[in-house]
Amino acid sequence: MRVHLALSILAAVAAAVTMPPPEKKQRTHTHQQPNPPVFPASVVVFAPDDANITERMAARSEVLNDRARGHFSSERLAFLFKPGRYDVEAKIGYYTSVTGLGASPYDVVFAGERGVYVDAMDPQQAGSLDTFWRSGDNFRHEASTGFRWAVSQAAPLRRIVAAGDLELFDPTAQVNYASGGYLGNSIVEGSLILGSQQQWINRNVQMNGATGGAWSNVYVGCAGAVAAPSAAGAEPRVSVVDQAPVVAAKPYIVIDEATGRYDLRVPLVAKDVVGAALDAPYRDVPFESVFVADASRHGARHINEALARGLDVVLAPGIFELESSIRMARPGAVVMGLGYATLVAPASGAPCVIANDAGGMRLASVVLQASEVPAGDSSLLRWGGDGSETDPSVLSDVFARVGGPGSLKVRASVMVHVAASHVILDNLWLWRADHAELAPGEQPRSRPVHESNCGVSSPPLLNRGLHAIDATSLLLDLRAGPGEQYHLVVPGECAVKNGLVVDGDDVTAYGLAVEHTDQDQVIWRGERGRTYFYQCELPYDVNQTLFGDKGYTGYRVDLAVKKHECWAPGVYSYFRDYPCLVQAAIVAPDTDEVTFANAFMKKLRGHDGILSVERYDVAAWRASDARFQKYY
């Protein structure tokens, strides 16, 4: 392991305080891994002099660029690019990561007319609303038409340099909705064009101005021409936090061009970071010390044996049907996926991953997926242990889902449970499926249309300019609308109580999204928690008895908590099937040090909705509010 402490003059716009380098992590392994690594066929490595790269990428992405076949496909794919210049025209599909292998994003350049790009997957009806599950890392984009990345959740960009404009929606689509998203540790030399993006977080981005956005634009630790904070209640709500208080970038892979050897580069945690910090301090792990897990050959036993031997783990793209939990306990241990490597929970009900947080650990770029398990308490990720104040652990691009592909009987109690303290959550989307794969022979049911004061009875199919989009109708959740080839999830299917439960103290979240769980979406019981950006949709399929009467909410801070802060929480309702009135989007103690900045709620469509943004005394208003009396 090699520790590097160089700081980039370009990327460090203001001085970041680097936390003291951790002590060298003890490794006990004696079994060296191959370097360069031996990847399975789901990893495609390109060099700049390779022929027909555009055609090869298109052929490998055929299924994943087809919305009907790719949405719940079991195929996973990673494109890795050695340093050089690439004139390509490559559309990036579902469950695909595209990654440069340079020490700097300037080492891998995409040129041509479009380079790598993402268009709306359903330009006629849903736009980009279900353009999920794809990522871009560690490259410079110089395409002549700019860089389009028209995505929704679980589609982050990290360590990219956009030489021109970065466009986060698809203005060419007949319907151009988008519901993202995350941009981190990046430079945008042109303009950041948010367009119809409902919500978006930029963390540590060097900027040259931004335009558009619908409801919530968040800037944390950004530098350059950062937008000014918005006036209270204005749309889009613009939230600006000057520094990222404590953070580390996601690990990434680099290649030494002279030797062909690979390193896993693990950025160190720093405090008060401003700007892209592209050359922040890091430690290098040579691939002799990295176990590459192949889902066709390896399971939890192999991964745990590697971790116990002191190896770090890179999960190649694939579906890992786990027979037991992956266990992380060594200080500094890294488990990182490529190409949306998916961990399916053991049938016993054990979590996909159990961590005993000893400090400096990293879990990155994985999808945690529920399975059919026995009744009882279960989670997809249990992050326990003591944690470390001097060397916090970081979860980056960790996504979880209960439902979607396969069985509707999958379940979990909690998707992610964080019991350790001093943990950093950097871009999480925790999703109970609102729509799922059709069973063989199943016909999709039509989505009921409920105008219910929203003033729109059917999806608008005419192209609407950005300035014509109104907040009421921007997200008529079309992820499972008329004509969709999906199963619409109903009560009892894909059951999960909570998305995120935090019991640890001093936990910090950047870019948190939790959607559709059966009870409270988030429960935060730890002290001094901080959330920068929160996006939530309440479940579509509940009724008053199941949800509204029980006081469930989008974001709950326990009444015993003394200090908590949350920036830009947005909680949306679309009660598709039944009347339901929810007490409040946020429930929290009424104290001066429990604060919410730019909090808002949205009724997207359907019945009733949310009564208020924040409530502290439920009993007093429940008895007196006339709108609630019809339920008693």
PDB file of N, CA and C in Angstrom, residues 368-429:
ATOM      1  N   LEU A 368     -27.703  -3.854  -3.963  1.00  0.00           N
ATOM      2  CA  LEU A 368     -28.135  -4.834  -2.982  1.00  0.00           C
ATOM      3  C   LEU A 368     -29.576  -5.204  -3.297  1.00  0.00           C
ATOM      4  N   GLN A 369     -29.845  -6.478  -3.478  1.00  0.00           N
ATOM      5  CA  GLN A 369     -31.155  -6.903  -3.979  1.00  0.00           C
ATOM      6  C   GLN A 369     -31.787  -7.904  -3.021  1.00  0.00           C
ATOM      7  N   ALA A 370     -33.054  -7.673  -2.693  1.00  0.00           N
ATOM      8  CA  ALA A 370     -33.780  -8.551  -1.781  1.00  0.00           C
ATOM      9  C   ALA A 370     -34.117  -9.867  -2.459  1.00  0.00           C
ATOM     10  N   SER A 371     -34.349 -10.880  -1.631  1.00  0.00           N
ATOM     11  CA  SER A 371     -34.773 -12.188  -2.122  1.00  0.00           C
ATOM     12  C   SER A 371     -35.935 -12.671  -1.255  1.00  0.00           C
ATOM     13  N   GLU A 372     -36.488 -13.824  -1.588  1.00  0.00           N
ATOM     14  CA  GLU A 372     -37.534 -14.423  -0.757  1.00  0.00           C
ATOM     15  C   GLU A 372     -36.889 -14.970   0.500  1.00  0.00           C
ATOM     16  N   VAL A 373     -37.285 -14.432   1.643  1.00  0.00           N
ATOM     17  CA  VAL A 373     -36.669 -14.842   2.911  1.00  0.00           C
ATOM     18  C   VAL A 373     -37.769 -15.122   3.927  1.00  0.00           C
ATOM     19  N   PRO A 374     -37.454 -15.860   4.995  1.00  0.00           N
ATOM     20  CA  PRO A 374     -38.461 -16.133   6.027  1.00  0.00           C
ATOM     21  C   PRO A 374     -38.912 -14.856   6.708  1.00  0.00           C
ATOM     22  N   ALA A 375     -40.101 -14.901   7.285  1.00  0.00           N
ATOM     23  CA  ALA A 375     -40.605 -13.759   8.042  1.00  0.00           C
ATOM     24  C   ALA A 375     -39.678 -13.472   9.213  1.00  0.00           C
ATOM     25  N   GLY A 376     -39.601 -12.216   9.606  1.00  0.00           N
ATOM     26  CA  GLY A 376     -38.720 -11.804  10.688  1.00  0.00           C
ATOM     27  C   GLY A 376     -37.877 -10.621  10.245  1.00  0.00           C
ATOM     28  N   ASP A 377     -37.089 -10.098  11.163  1.00  0.00           N
ATOM     29  CA  ASP A 377     -36.268  -8.933  10.863  1.00  0.00           C
ATOM     30  C   ASP A 377     -35.154  -9.310   9.887  1.00  0.00           C
ATOM     31  N   SER A 378     -34.961  -8.477   8.901  1.00  0.00           N
ATOM     32  CA  SER A 378     -33.891  -8.694   7.929  1.00  0.00           C
ATOM     33  C   SER A 378     -33.496  -7.356   7.344  1.00  0.00           C
ATOM     34  N   SER A 379     -32.268  -7.282   6.864  1.00  0.00           N
ATOM     35  CA  SER A 379     -31.792  -6.080   6.186  1.00  0.00           C
ATOM     36  C   SER A 379     -30.914  -6.502   5.026  1.00  0.00           C
ATOM     37  N   LEU A 380     -30.690  -5.589   4.097  1.00  0.00           N
ATOM     38  CA  LEU A 380     -29.809  -5.868   2.974  1.00  0.00           C
ATOM     39  C   LEU A 380     -28.369  -5.461   3.278  1.00  0.00           C
ATOM     40  N   LEU A 381     -28.212  -4.469   4.150  1.00  0.00           N
ATOM     41  CA  LEU A 381     -26.884  -4.031   4.576  1.00  0.00           C
ATOM     42  C   LEU A 381     -26.953  -3.668   6.043  1.00  0.00           C
ATOM     43  N   ARG A 382     -26.102  -4.285   6.848  1.00  0.00           N
ATOM     44  CA  ARG A 382     -26.007  -3.956   8.265  1.00  0.00           C
ATOM     45  C   ARG A 382     -24.600  -3.447   8.522  1.00  0.00           C
ATOM     46  N   TRP A 383     -24.498  -2.134   8.741  1.00  0.00           N
ATOM     47  CA  TRP A 383     -23.184  -1.502   8.938  1.00  0.00           C
ATOM     48  C   TRP A 383     -23.048  -1.185  10.424  1.00  0.00           C
ATOM     49  N   GLY A 384     -22.406  -2.122  11.153  1.00  0.00           N
ATOM     50  CA  GLY A 384     -22.270  -1.970  12.590  1.00  0.00           C
ATOM     51  C   GLY A 384     -20.834  -1.712  12.998  1.00  0.00           C
ATOM     52  N   GLY A 385     -20.522  -1.991  14.256  1.00  0.00           N
ATOM     53  CA  GLY A 385     -19.198  -1.705  14.790  1.00  0.00           C
ATOM     54  C   GLY A 385     -19.136  -0.318  15.395  1.00  0.00           C
ATOM     55  N   ASP A 386     -17.930   0.054  15.797  1.00  0.00           N
ATOM     56  CA  ASP A 386     -17.750   1.330  16.490  1.00  0.00           C
ATOM     57  C   ASP A 386     -17.565   2.506  15.544  1.00  0.00           C
ATOM     58  N   GLY A 387     -17.015   2.262  14.349  1.00  0.00           N
ATOM     59  CA  GLY A 387     -16.657   3.365  13.483  1.00  0.00           C
ATOM     60  C   GLY A 387     -15.397   4.058  13.982  1.00  0.00           C
ATOM     61  N   SER A 388     -14.940   5.045  13.216  1.00  0.00           N
ATOM     62  CA  SER A 388     -13.705   5.745  13.575  1.00  0.00           C
ATOM     63  C   SER A 388     -13.855   7.226  13.268  1.00  0.00           C
ATOM     64  N   GLU A 389     -13.663   8.053  14.265  1.00  0.00           N
ATOM     65  CA  GLU A 389     -13.742   9.507  14.050  1.00  0.00           C
ATOM     66  C   GLU A 389     -12.569   9.996  13.218  1.00  0.00           C
ATOM     67  N   THR A 390     -11.392   9.403  13.387  1.00  0.00           N
ATOM     68  CA  THR A 390     -10.203   9.865  12.678  1.00  0.00           C
ATOM     69  C   THR A 390     -10.083   9.273  11.282  1.00  0.00           C
ATOM     70  N   ASP A 391     -10.758   8.178  11.014  1.00  0.00           N
ATOM     71  CA  ASP A 391     -10.682   7.543   9.698  1.00  0.00           C
ATOM     72  C   ASP A 391     -12.057   6.961   9.347  1.00  0.00           C
ATOM     73  N   PRO A 392     -13.029   7.828   9.022  1.00  0.00           N
ATOM     74  CA  PRO A 392     -14.393   7.345   8.784  1.00  0.00           C
ATOM     75  C   PRO A 392     -14.467   6.393   7.595  1.00  0.00           C
ATOM     76  N   SER A 393     -15.421   5.506   7.652  1.00  0.00           N
ATOM     77  CA  SER A 393     -15.720   4.635   6.523  1.00  0.00           C
ATOM     78  C   SER A 393     -16.716   5.317   5.603  1.00  0.00           C
ATOM     79  N   VAL A 394     -16.697   4.925   4.313  1.00  0.00           N
ATOM     80  CA  VAL A 394     -17.506   5.604   3.295  1.00  0.00           C
ATOM     81  C   VAL A 394     -18.236   4.567   2.457  1.00  0.00           C
ATOM     82  N   LEU A 395     -19.528   4.810   2.248  1.00  0.00           N
ATOM     83  CA  LEU A 395     -20.350   4.030   1.331  1.00  0.00           C
ATOM     84  C   LEU A 395     -20.662   4.920   0.140  1.00  0.00           C
ATOM     85  N   SER A 396     -20.177   4.548  -1.043  1.00  0.00           N
ATOM     86  CA  SER A 396     -20.325   5.377  -2.243  1.00  0.00           C
ATOM     87  C   SER A 396     -21.121   4.622  -3.295  1.00  0.00           C
ATOM     88  N   ASP A 397     -22.131   5.263  -3.850  1.00  0.00           N
ATOM     89  CA  ASP A 397     -22.945   4.662  -4.912  1.00  0.00           C
ATOM     90  C   ASP A 397     -23.426   3.277  -4.492  1.00  0.00           C
ATOM     91  N   VAL A 398     -24.069   3.223  -3.343  1.00  0.00           N
ATOM     92  CA  VAL A 398     -24.655   1.977  -2.851  1.00  0.00           C
ATOM     93  C   VAL A 398     -26.159   2.053  -3.075  1.00  0.00           C
ATOM     94  N   PHE A 399     -26.669   1.136  -3.875  1.00  0.00           N
ATOM     95  CA  PHE A 399     -28.070   1.137  -4.267  1.00  0.00           C
ATOM     96  C   PHE A 399     -28.729  -0.150  -3.791  1.00  0.00           C
ATOM     97  N   ALA A 400     -29.982  -0.058  -3.384  1.00  0.00           N
ATOM     98  CA  ALA A 400     -30.695  -1.236  -2.890  1.00  0.00           C
ATOM     99  C   ALA A 400     -32.090  -1.257  -3.501  1.00  0.00           C
ATOM    100  N   ARG A 401     -32.579  -2.468  -3.743  1.00  0.00           N
ATOM    101  CA  ARG A 401     -33.942  -2.578  -4.252  1.00  0.00           C
ATOM    102  C   ARG A 401     -34.624  -3.815  -3.683  1.00  0.00           C
ATOM    103  N   VAL A 402     -35.889  -3.635  -3.351  1.00  0.00           N
ATOM    104  CA  VAL A 402     -36.759  -4.729  -2.938  1.00  0.00           C
ATOM    105  C   VAL A 402     -37.812  -4.850  -4.030  1.00  0.00           C
ATOM    106  N   GLY A 403     -37.616  -5.819  -4.902  1.00  0.00           N
ATOM    107  CA  GLY A 403     -38.501  -5.988  -6.042  1.00  0.00           C
ATOM    108  C   GLY A 403     -37.917  -5.393  -7.305  1.00  0.00           C
ATOM    109  N   GLY A 404     -38.593  -5.676  -8.393  1.00  0.00           N
ATOM    110  CA  GLY A 404     -38.155  -5.274  -9.727  1.00  0.00           C
ATOM    111  C   GLY A 404     -38.095  -6.490 -10.611  1.00  0.00           C
ATOM    112  N   PRO A 405     -36.957  -7.186 -10.620  1.00  0.00           N
ATOM    113  CA  PRO A 405     -36.871  -8.424 -11.396  1.00  0.00           C
ATOM    114  C   PRO A 405     -37.410  -9.613 -10.601  1.00  0.00           C
ATOM    115  N   GLY A 406     -38.013 -10.565 -11.300  1.00  0.00           N
ATOM    116  CA  GLY A 406     -38.356 -11.836 -10.676  1.00  0.00           C
ATOM    117  C   GLY A 406     -39.520 -11.774  -9.715  1.00  0.00           C
ATOM    118  N   SER A 407     -39.374 -12.455  -8.583  1.00  0.00           N
ATOM    119  CA  SER A 407     -40.460 -12.698  -7.649  1.00  0.00           C
ATOM    120  C   SER A 407     -40.982 -11.420  -7.005  1.00  0.00           C
ATOM    121  N   LEU A 408     -42.298 -11.393  -6.769  1.00  0.00           N
ATOM    122  CA  LEU A 408     -42.920 -10.305  -6.012  1.00  0.00           C
ATOM    123  C   LEU A 408     -42.988 -10.623  -4.526  1.00  0.00           C
ATOM    124  N   LYS A 409     -42.490 -11.809  -4.132  1.00  0.00           N
ATOM    125  CA  LYS A 409     -42.517 -12.228  -2.731  1.00  0.00           C
ATOM    126  C   LYS A 409     -41.228 -11.867  -2.000  1.00  0.00           C
ATOM    127  N   VAL A 410     -40.324 -11.166  -2.675  1.00  0.00           N
ATOM    128  CA  VAL A 410     -39.105 -10.738  -1.994  1.00  0.00           C
ATOM    129  C   VAL A 410     -39.466  -9.783  -0.875  1.00  0.00           C
ATOM    130  N   ARG A 411     -38.619  -9.722   0.143  1.00  0.00           N
ATOM    131  CA  ARG A 411     -38.936  -8.850   1.274  1.00  0.00           C
ATOM    132  C   ARG A 411     -37.667  -8.528   2.065  1.00  0.00           C
ATOM    133  N   ALA A 412     -37.778  -7.503   2.881  1.00  0.00           N
ATOM    134  CA  ALA A 412     -36.762  -7.149   3.863  1.00  0.00           C
ATOM    135  C   ALA A 412     -37.447  -6.270   4.893  1.00  0.00           C
ATOM    136  N   SER A 413     -36.884  -6.192   6.073  1.00  0.00           N
ATOM    137  CA  SER A 413     -37.407  -5.247   7.059  1.00  0.00           C
ATOM    138  C   SER A 413     -36.851  -3.850   6.801  1.00  0.00           C
ATOM    139  N   VAL A 414     -35.541  -3.779   6.603  1.00  0.00           N
ATOM    140  CA  VAL A 414     -34.833  -2.521   6.384  1.00  0.00           C
ATOM    141  C   VAL A 414     -33.854  -2.744   5.243  1.00  0.00           C
ATOM    142  N   MET A 415     -33.727  -1.781   4.359  1.00  0.00           N
ATOM    143  CA  MET A 415     -32.719  -1.927   3.313  1.00  0.00           C
ATOM    144  C   MET A 415     -31.315  -1.686   3.857  1.00  0.00           C
ATOM    145  N   VAL A 416     -31.085  -0.540   4.460  1.00  0.00           N
ATOM    146  CA  VAL A 416     -29.748  -0.210   4.975  1.00  0.00           C
ATOM    147  C   VAL A 416     -29.877   0.230   6.425  1.00  0.00           C
ATOM    148  N   HIS A 417     -29.153  -0.447   7.317  1.00  0.00           N
ATOM    149  CA  HIS A 417     -29.135  -0.107   8.738  1.00  0.00           C
ATOM    150  C   HIS A 417     -27.716   0.285   9.115  1.00  0.00           C
ATOM    151  N   VAL A 418     -27.535   1.546   9.508  1.00  0.00           N
ATOM    152  CA  VAL A 418     -26.223   2.062   9.902  1.00  0.00           C
ATOM    153  C   VAL A 418     -26.216   2.223  11.416  1.00  0.00           C
ATOM    154  N   ALA A 419     -25.501   1.321  12.084  1.00  0.00           N
ATOM    155  CA  ALA A 419     -25.397   1.377  13.543  1.00  0.00           C
ATOM    156  C   ALA A 419     -24.069   1.968  13.997  1.00  0.00           C
ATOM    157  N   ALA A 420     -23.065   1.987  13.128  1.00  0.00           N
ATOM    158  CA  ALA A 420     -21.758   2.554  13.477  1.00  0.00           C
ATOM    159  C   ALA A 420     -21.815   4.077  13.424  1.00  0.00           C
ATOM    160  N   SER A 421     -20.883   4.702  14.112  1.00  0.00           N
ATOM    161  CA  SER A 421     -20.767   6.165  14.085  1.00  0.00           C
ATOM    162  C   SER A 421     -19.683   6.587  13.098  1.00  0.00           C
ATOM    163  N   HIS A 422     -19.728   7.867  12.715  1.00  0.00           N
ATOM    164  CA  HIS A 422     -18.731   8.468  11.816  1.00  0.00           C
ATOM    165  C   HIS A 422     -18.692   7.726  10.477  1.00  0.00           C
ATOM    166  N   VAL A 423     -19.841   7.521   9.895  1.00  0.00           N
ATOM    167  CA  VAL A 423     -19.949   6.881   8.588  1.00  0.00           C
ATOM    168  C   VAL A 423     -20.408   7.932   7.587  1.00  0.00           C
ATOM    169  N   ILE A 424     -19.850   7.882   6.382  1.00  0.00           N
ATOM    170  CA  ILE A 424     -20.222   8.812   5.309  1.00  0.00           C
ATOM    171  C   ILE A 424     -21.001   8.026   4.260  1.00  0.00           C
ATOM    172  N   LEU A 425     -22.189   8.499   3.937  1.00  0.00           N
ATOM    173  CA  LEU A 425     -23.035   7.904   2.913  1.00  0.00           C
ATOM    174  C   LEU A 425     -23.026   8.839   1.714  1.00  0.00           C
ATOM    175  N   ASP A 426     -22.422   8.403   0.625  1.00  0.00           N
ATOM    176  CA  ASP A 426     -22.200   9.284  -0.521  1.00  0.00           C
ATOM    177  C   ASP A 426     -22.918   8.720  -1.745  1.00  0.00           C
ATOM    178  N   ASN A 427     -24.169   9.076  -1.877  1.00  0.00           N
ATOM    179  CA  ASN A 427     -25.040   8.711  -2.998  1.00  0.00           C
ATOM    180  C   ASN A 427     -25.649   7.322  -2.809  1.00  0.00           C
ATOM    181  N   LEU A 428     -26.818   7.308  -2.178  1.00  0.00           N
ATOM    182  CA  LEU A 428     -27.592   6.092  -1.967  1.00  0.00           C
ATOM    183  C   LEU A 428     -28.982   6.259  -2.566  1.00  0.00           C
ATOM    184  N   TRP A 429     -29.429   5.242  -3.308  1.00  0.00           N
ATOM    185  CA  TRP A 429     -30.829   5.158  -3.741  1.00  0.00           C
ATOM    186  C   TRP A 429     -31.374   3.832  -3.243  1.00  0.00           C
TER     187      TRP A 429
END
